[in-house]
PDB file of N, CA and C in Angstrom:
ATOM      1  N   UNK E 136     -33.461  12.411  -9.767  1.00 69.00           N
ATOM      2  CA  UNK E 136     -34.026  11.086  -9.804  1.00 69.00           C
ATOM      3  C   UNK E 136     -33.361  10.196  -8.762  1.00 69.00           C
ATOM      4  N   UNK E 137     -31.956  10.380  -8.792  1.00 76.00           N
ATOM      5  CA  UNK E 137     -30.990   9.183  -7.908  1.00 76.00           C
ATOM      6  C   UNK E 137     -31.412   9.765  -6.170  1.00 76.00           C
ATOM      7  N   UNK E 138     -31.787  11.233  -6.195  1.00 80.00           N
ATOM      8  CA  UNK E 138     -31.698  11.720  -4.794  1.00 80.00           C
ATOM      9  C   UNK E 138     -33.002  11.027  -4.232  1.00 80.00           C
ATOM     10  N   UNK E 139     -34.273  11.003  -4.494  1.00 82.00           N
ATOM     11  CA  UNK E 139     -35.644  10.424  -4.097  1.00 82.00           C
ATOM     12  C   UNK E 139     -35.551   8.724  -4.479  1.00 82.00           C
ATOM     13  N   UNK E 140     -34.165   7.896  -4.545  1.00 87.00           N
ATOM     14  CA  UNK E 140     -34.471   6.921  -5.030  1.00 87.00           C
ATOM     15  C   UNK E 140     -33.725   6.911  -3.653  1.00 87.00           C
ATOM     16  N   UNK E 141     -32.084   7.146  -2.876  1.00 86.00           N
ATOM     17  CA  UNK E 141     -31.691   7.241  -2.131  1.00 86.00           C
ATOM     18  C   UNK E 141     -31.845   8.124  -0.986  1.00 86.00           C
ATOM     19  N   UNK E 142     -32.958   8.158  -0.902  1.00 85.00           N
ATOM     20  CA  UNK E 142     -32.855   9.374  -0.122  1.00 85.00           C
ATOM     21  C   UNK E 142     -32.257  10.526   0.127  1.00 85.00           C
ATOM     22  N   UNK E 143     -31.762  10.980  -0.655  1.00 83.00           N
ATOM     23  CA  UNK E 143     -30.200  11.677  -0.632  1.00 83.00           C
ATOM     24  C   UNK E 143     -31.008  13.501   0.054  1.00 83.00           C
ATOM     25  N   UNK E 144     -30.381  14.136   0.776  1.00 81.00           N
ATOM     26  CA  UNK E 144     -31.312  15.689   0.760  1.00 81.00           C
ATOM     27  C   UNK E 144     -30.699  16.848   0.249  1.00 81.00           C
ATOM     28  N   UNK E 145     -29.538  16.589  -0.552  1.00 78.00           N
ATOM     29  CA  UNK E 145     -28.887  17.346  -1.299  1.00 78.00           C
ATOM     30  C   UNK E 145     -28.265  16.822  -2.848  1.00 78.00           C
ATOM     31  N   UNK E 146     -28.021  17.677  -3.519  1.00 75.00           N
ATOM     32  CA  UNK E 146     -27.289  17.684  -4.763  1.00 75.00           C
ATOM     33  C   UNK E 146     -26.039  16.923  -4.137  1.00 75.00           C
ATOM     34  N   UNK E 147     -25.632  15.610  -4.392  1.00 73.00           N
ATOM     35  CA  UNK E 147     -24.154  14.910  -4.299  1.00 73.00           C
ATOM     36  C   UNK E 147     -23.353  15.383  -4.989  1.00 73.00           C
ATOM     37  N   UNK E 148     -24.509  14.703  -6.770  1.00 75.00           N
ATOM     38  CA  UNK E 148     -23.396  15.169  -7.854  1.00 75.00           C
ATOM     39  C   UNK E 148     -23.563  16.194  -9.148  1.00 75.00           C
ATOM     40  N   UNK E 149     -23.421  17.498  -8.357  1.00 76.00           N
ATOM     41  CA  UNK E 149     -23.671  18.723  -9.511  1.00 76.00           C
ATOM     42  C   UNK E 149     -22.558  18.704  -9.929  1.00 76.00           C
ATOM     43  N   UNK E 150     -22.676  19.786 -10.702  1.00 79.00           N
ATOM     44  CA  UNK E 150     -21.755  19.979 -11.835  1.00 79.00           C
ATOM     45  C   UNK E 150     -20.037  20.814 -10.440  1.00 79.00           C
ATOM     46  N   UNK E 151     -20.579  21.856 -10.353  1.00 75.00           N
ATOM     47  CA  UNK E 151     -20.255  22.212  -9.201  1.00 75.00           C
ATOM     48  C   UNK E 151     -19.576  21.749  -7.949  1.00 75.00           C
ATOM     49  N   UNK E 152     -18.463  21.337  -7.668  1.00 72.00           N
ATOM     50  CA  UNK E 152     -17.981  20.584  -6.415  1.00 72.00           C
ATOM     51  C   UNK E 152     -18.545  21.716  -5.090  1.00 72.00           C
ATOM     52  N   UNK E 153     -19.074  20.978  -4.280  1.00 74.00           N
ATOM     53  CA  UNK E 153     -19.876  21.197  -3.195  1.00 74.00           C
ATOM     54  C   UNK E 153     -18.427  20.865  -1.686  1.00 74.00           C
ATOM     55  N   UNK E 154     -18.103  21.971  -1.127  1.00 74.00           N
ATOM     56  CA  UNK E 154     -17.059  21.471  -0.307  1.00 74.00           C
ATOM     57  C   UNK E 154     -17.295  20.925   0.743  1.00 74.00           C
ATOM     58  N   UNK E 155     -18.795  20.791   0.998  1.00 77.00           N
ATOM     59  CA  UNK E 155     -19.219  20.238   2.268  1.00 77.00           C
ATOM     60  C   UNK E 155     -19.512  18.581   1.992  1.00 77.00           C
ATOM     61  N   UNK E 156     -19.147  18.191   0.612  1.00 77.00           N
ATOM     62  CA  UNK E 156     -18.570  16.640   0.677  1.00 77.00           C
ATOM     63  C   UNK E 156     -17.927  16.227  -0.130  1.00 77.00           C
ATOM     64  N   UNK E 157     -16.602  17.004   0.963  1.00 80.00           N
ATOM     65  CA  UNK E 157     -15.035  16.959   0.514  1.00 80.00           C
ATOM     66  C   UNK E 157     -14.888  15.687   1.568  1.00 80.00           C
ATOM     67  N   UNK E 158     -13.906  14.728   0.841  1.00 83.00           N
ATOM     68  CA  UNK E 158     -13.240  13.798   1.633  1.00 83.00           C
ATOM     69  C   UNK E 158     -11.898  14.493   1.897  1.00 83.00           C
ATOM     70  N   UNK E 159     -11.531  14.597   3.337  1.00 87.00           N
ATOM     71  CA  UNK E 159     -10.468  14.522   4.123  1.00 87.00           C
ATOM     72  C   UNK E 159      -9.418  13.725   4.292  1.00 87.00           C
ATOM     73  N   UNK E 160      -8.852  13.386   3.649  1.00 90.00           N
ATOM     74  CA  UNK E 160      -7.862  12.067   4.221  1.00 90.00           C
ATOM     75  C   UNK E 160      -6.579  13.130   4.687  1.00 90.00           C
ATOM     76  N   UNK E 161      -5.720  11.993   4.963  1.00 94.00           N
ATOM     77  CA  UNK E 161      -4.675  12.483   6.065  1.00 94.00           C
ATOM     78  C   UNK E 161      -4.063  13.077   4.933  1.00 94.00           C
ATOM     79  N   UNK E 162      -3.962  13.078   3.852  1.00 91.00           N
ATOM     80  CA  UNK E 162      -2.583  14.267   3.177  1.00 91.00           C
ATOM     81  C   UNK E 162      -3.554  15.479   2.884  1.00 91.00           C
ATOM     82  N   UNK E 163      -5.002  15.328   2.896  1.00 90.00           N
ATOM     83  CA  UNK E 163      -5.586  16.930   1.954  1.00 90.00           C
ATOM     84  C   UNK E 163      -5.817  17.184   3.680  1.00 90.00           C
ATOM     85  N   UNK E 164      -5.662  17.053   5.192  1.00 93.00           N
ATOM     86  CA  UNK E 164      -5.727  17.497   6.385  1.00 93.00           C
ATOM     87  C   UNK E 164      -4.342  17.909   6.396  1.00 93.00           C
ATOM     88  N   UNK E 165      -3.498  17.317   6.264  1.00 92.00           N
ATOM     89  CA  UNK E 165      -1.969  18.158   5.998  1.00 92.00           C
ATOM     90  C   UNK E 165      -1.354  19.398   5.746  1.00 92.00           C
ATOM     91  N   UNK E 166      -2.305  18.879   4.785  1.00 90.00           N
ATOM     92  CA  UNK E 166      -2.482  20.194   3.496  1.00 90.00           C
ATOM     93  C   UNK E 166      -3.014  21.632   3.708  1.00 90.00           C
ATOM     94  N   UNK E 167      -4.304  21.233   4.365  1.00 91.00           N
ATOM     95  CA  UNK E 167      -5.153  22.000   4.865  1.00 91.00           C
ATOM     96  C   UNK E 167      -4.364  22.971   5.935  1.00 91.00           C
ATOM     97  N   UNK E 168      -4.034  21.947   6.857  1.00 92.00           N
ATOM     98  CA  UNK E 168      -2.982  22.893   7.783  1.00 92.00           C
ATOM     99  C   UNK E 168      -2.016  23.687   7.624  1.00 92.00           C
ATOM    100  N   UNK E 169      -1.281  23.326   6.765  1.00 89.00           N
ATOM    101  CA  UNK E 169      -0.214  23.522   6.230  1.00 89.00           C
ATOM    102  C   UNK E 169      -0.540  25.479   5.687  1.00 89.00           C
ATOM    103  N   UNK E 170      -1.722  25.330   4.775  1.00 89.00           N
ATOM    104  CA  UNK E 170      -1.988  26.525   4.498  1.00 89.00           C
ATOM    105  C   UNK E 170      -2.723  27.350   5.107  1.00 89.00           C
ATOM    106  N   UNK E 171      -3.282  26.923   6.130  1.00 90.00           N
ATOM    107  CA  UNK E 171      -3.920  27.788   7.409  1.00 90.00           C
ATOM    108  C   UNK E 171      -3.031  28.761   8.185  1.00 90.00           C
ATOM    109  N   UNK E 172      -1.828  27.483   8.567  1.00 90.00           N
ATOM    110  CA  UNK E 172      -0.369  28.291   9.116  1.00 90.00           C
ATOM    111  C   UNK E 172      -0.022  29.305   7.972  1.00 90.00           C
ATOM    112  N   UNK E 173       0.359  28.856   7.095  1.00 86.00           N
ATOM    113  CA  UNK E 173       0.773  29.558   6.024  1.00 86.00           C
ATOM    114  C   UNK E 173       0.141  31.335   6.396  1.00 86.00           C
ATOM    115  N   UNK E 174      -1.009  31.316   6.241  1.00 86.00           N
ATOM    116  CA  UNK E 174      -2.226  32.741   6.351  1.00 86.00           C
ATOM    117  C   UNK E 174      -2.215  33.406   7.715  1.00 86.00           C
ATOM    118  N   UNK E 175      -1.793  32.378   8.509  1.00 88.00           N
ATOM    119  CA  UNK E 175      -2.158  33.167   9.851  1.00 88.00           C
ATOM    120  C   UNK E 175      -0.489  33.432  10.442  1.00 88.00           C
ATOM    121  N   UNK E 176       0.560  33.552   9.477  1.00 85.00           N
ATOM    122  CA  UNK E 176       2.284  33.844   9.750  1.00 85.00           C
ATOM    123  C   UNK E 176       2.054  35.240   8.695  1.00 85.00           C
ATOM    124  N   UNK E 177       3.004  35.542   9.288  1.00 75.00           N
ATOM    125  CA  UNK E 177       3.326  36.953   8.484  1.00 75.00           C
ATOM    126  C   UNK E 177       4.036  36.406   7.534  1.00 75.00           C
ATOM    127  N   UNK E 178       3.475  35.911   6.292  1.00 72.00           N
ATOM    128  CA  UNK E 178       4.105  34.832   5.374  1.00 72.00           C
ATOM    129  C   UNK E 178       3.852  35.750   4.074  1.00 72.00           C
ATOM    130  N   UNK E 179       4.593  36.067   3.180  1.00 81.00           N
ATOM    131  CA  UNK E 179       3.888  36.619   2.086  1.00 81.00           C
ATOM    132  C   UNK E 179       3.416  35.777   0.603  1.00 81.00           C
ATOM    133  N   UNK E 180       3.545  34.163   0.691  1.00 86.00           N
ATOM    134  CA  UNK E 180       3.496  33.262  -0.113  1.00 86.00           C
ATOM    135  C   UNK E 180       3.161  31.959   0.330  1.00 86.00           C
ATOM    136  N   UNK E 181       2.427  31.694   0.076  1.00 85.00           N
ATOM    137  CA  UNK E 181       2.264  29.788   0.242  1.00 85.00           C
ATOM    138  C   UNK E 181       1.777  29.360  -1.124  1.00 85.00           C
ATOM    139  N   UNK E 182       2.364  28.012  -0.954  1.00 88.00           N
ATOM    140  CA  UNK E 182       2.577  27.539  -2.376  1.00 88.00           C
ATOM    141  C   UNK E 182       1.795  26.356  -2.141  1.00 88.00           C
ATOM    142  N   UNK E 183       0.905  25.663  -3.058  1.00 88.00           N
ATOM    143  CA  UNK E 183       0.292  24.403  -2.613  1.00 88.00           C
ATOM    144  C   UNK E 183       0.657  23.524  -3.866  1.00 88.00           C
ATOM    145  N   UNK E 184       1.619  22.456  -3.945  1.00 91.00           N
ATOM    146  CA  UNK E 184       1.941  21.623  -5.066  1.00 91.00           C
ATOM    147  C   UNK E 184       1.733  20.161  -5.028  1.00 91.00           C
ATOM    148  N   UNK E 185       1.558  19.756  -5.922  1.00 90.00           N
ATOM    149  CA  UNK E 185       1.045  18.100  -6.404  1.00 90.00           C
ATOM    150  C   UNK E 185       0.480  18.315  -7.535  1.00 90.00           C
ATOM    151  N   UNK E 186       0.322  16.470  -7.760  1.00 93.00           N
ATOM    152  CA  UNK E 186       0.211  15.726  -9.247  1.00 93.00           C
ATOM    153  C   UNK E 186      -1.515  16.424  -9.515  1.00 93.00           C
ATOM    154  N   UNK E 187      -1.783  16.176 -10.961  1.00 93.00           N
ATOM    155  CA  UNK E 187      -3.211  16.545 -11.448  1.00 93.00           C
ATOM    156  C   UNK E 187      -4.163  15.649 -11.000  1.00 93.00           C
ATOM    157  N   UNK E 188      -5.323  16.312 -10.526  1.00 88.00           N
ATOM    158  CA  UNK E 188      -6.304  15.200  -9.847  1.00 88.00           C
ATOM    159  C   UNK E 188      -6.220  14.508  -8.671  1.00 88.00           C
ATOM    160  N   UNK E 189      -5.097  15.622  -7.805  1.00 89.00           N
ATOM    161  CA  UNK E 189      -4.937  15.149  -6.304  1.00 89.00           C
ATOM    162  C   UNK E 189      -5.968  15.923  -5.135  1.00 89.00           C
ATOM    163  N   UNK E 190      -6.590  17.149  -5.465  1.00 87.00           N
ATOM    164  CA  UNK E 190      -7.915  18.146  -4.618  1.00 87.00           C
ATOM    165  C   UNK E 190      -7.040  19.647  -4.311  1.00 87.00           C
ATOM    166  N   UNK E 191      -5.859  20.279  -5.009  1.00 90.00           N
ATOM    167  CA  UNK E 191      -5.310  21.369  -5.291  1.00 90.00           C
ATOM    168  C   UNK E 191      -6.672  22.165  -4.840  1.00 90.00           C
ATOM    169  N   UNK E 192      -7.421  22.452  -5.809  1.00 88.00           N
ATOM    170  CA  UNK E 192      -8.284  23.387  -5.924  1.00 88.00           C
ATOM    171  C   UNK E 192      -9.149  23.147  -5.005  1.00 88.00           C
ATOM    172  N   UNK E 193     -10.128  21.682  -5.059  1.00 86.00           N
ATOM    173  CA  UNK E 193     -10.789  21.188  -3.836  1.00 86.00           C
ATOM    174  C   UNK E 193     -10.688  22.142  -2.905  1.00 86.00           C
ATOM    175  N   UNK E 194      -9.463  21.933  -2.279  1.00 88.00           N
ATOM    176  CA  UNK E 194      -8.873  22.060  -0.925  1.00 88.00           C
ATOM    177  C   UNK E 194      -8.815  23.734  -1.038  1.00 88.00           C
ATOM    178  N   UNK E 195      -8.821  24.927  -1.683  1.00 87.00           N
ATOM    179  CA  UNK E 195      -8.394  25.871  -2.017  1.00 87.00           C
ATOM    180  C   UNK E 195     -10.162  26.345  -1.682  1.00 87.00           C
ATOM    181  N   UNK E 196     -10.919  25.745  -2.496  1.00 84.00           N
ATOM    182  CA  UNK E 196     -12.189  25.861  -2.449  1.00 84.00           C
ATOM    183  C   UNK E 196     -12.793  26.002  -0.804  1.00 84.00           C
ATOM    184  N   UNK E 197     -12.528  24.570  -0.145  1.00 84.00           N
ATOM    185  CA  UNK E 197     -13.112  24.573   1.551  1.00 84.00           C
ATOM    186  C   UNK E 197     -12.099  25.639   2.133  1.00 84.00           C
ATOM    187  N   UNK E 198     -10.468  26.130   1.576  1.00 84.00           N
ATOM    188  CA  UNK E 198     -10.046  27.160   2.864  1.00 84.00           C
ATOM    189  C   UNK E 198     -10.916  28.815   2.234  1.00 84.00           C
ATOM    190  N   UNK E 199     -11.557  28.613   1.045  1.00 82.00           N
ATOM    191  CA  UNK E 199     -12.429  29.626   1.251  1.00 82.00           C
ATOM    192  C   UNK E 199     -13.615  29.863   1.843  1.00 82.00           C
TER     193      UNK E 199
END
């Protein structure tokens, strides 16, 4: 209903987090990097930590 009222051309808000509208701010780009390096070092662990309801998983979600 909200998508043909806004024009919207996708599902915003499914149930489902959609990673293609993930907000970026400068600590989940940090972050992001952080565990990219992590994967591409002959690293056998990366650890990703913070408070509940900061994009942990989010962010886990778009490096898949």
């Amino acid at each position: 209903m909200y998508q043909a009222f806004f024009n919207f051309n996708a599902a915003t808000f499914a149930i489902a987090p959609d990673p293609h509208f993930i907000f970026m701010s400068e600590h989940h780009q940090e972050g992001m990097a952080h565990l990219l390096y992590g994967m591409n070092q002959v690293s056998d662990f990366v650890a990703l930590t913070g408070e509940a309801g900061t994009g942990k998983i989010r962010l886990c979600h778009c490096l898949l």
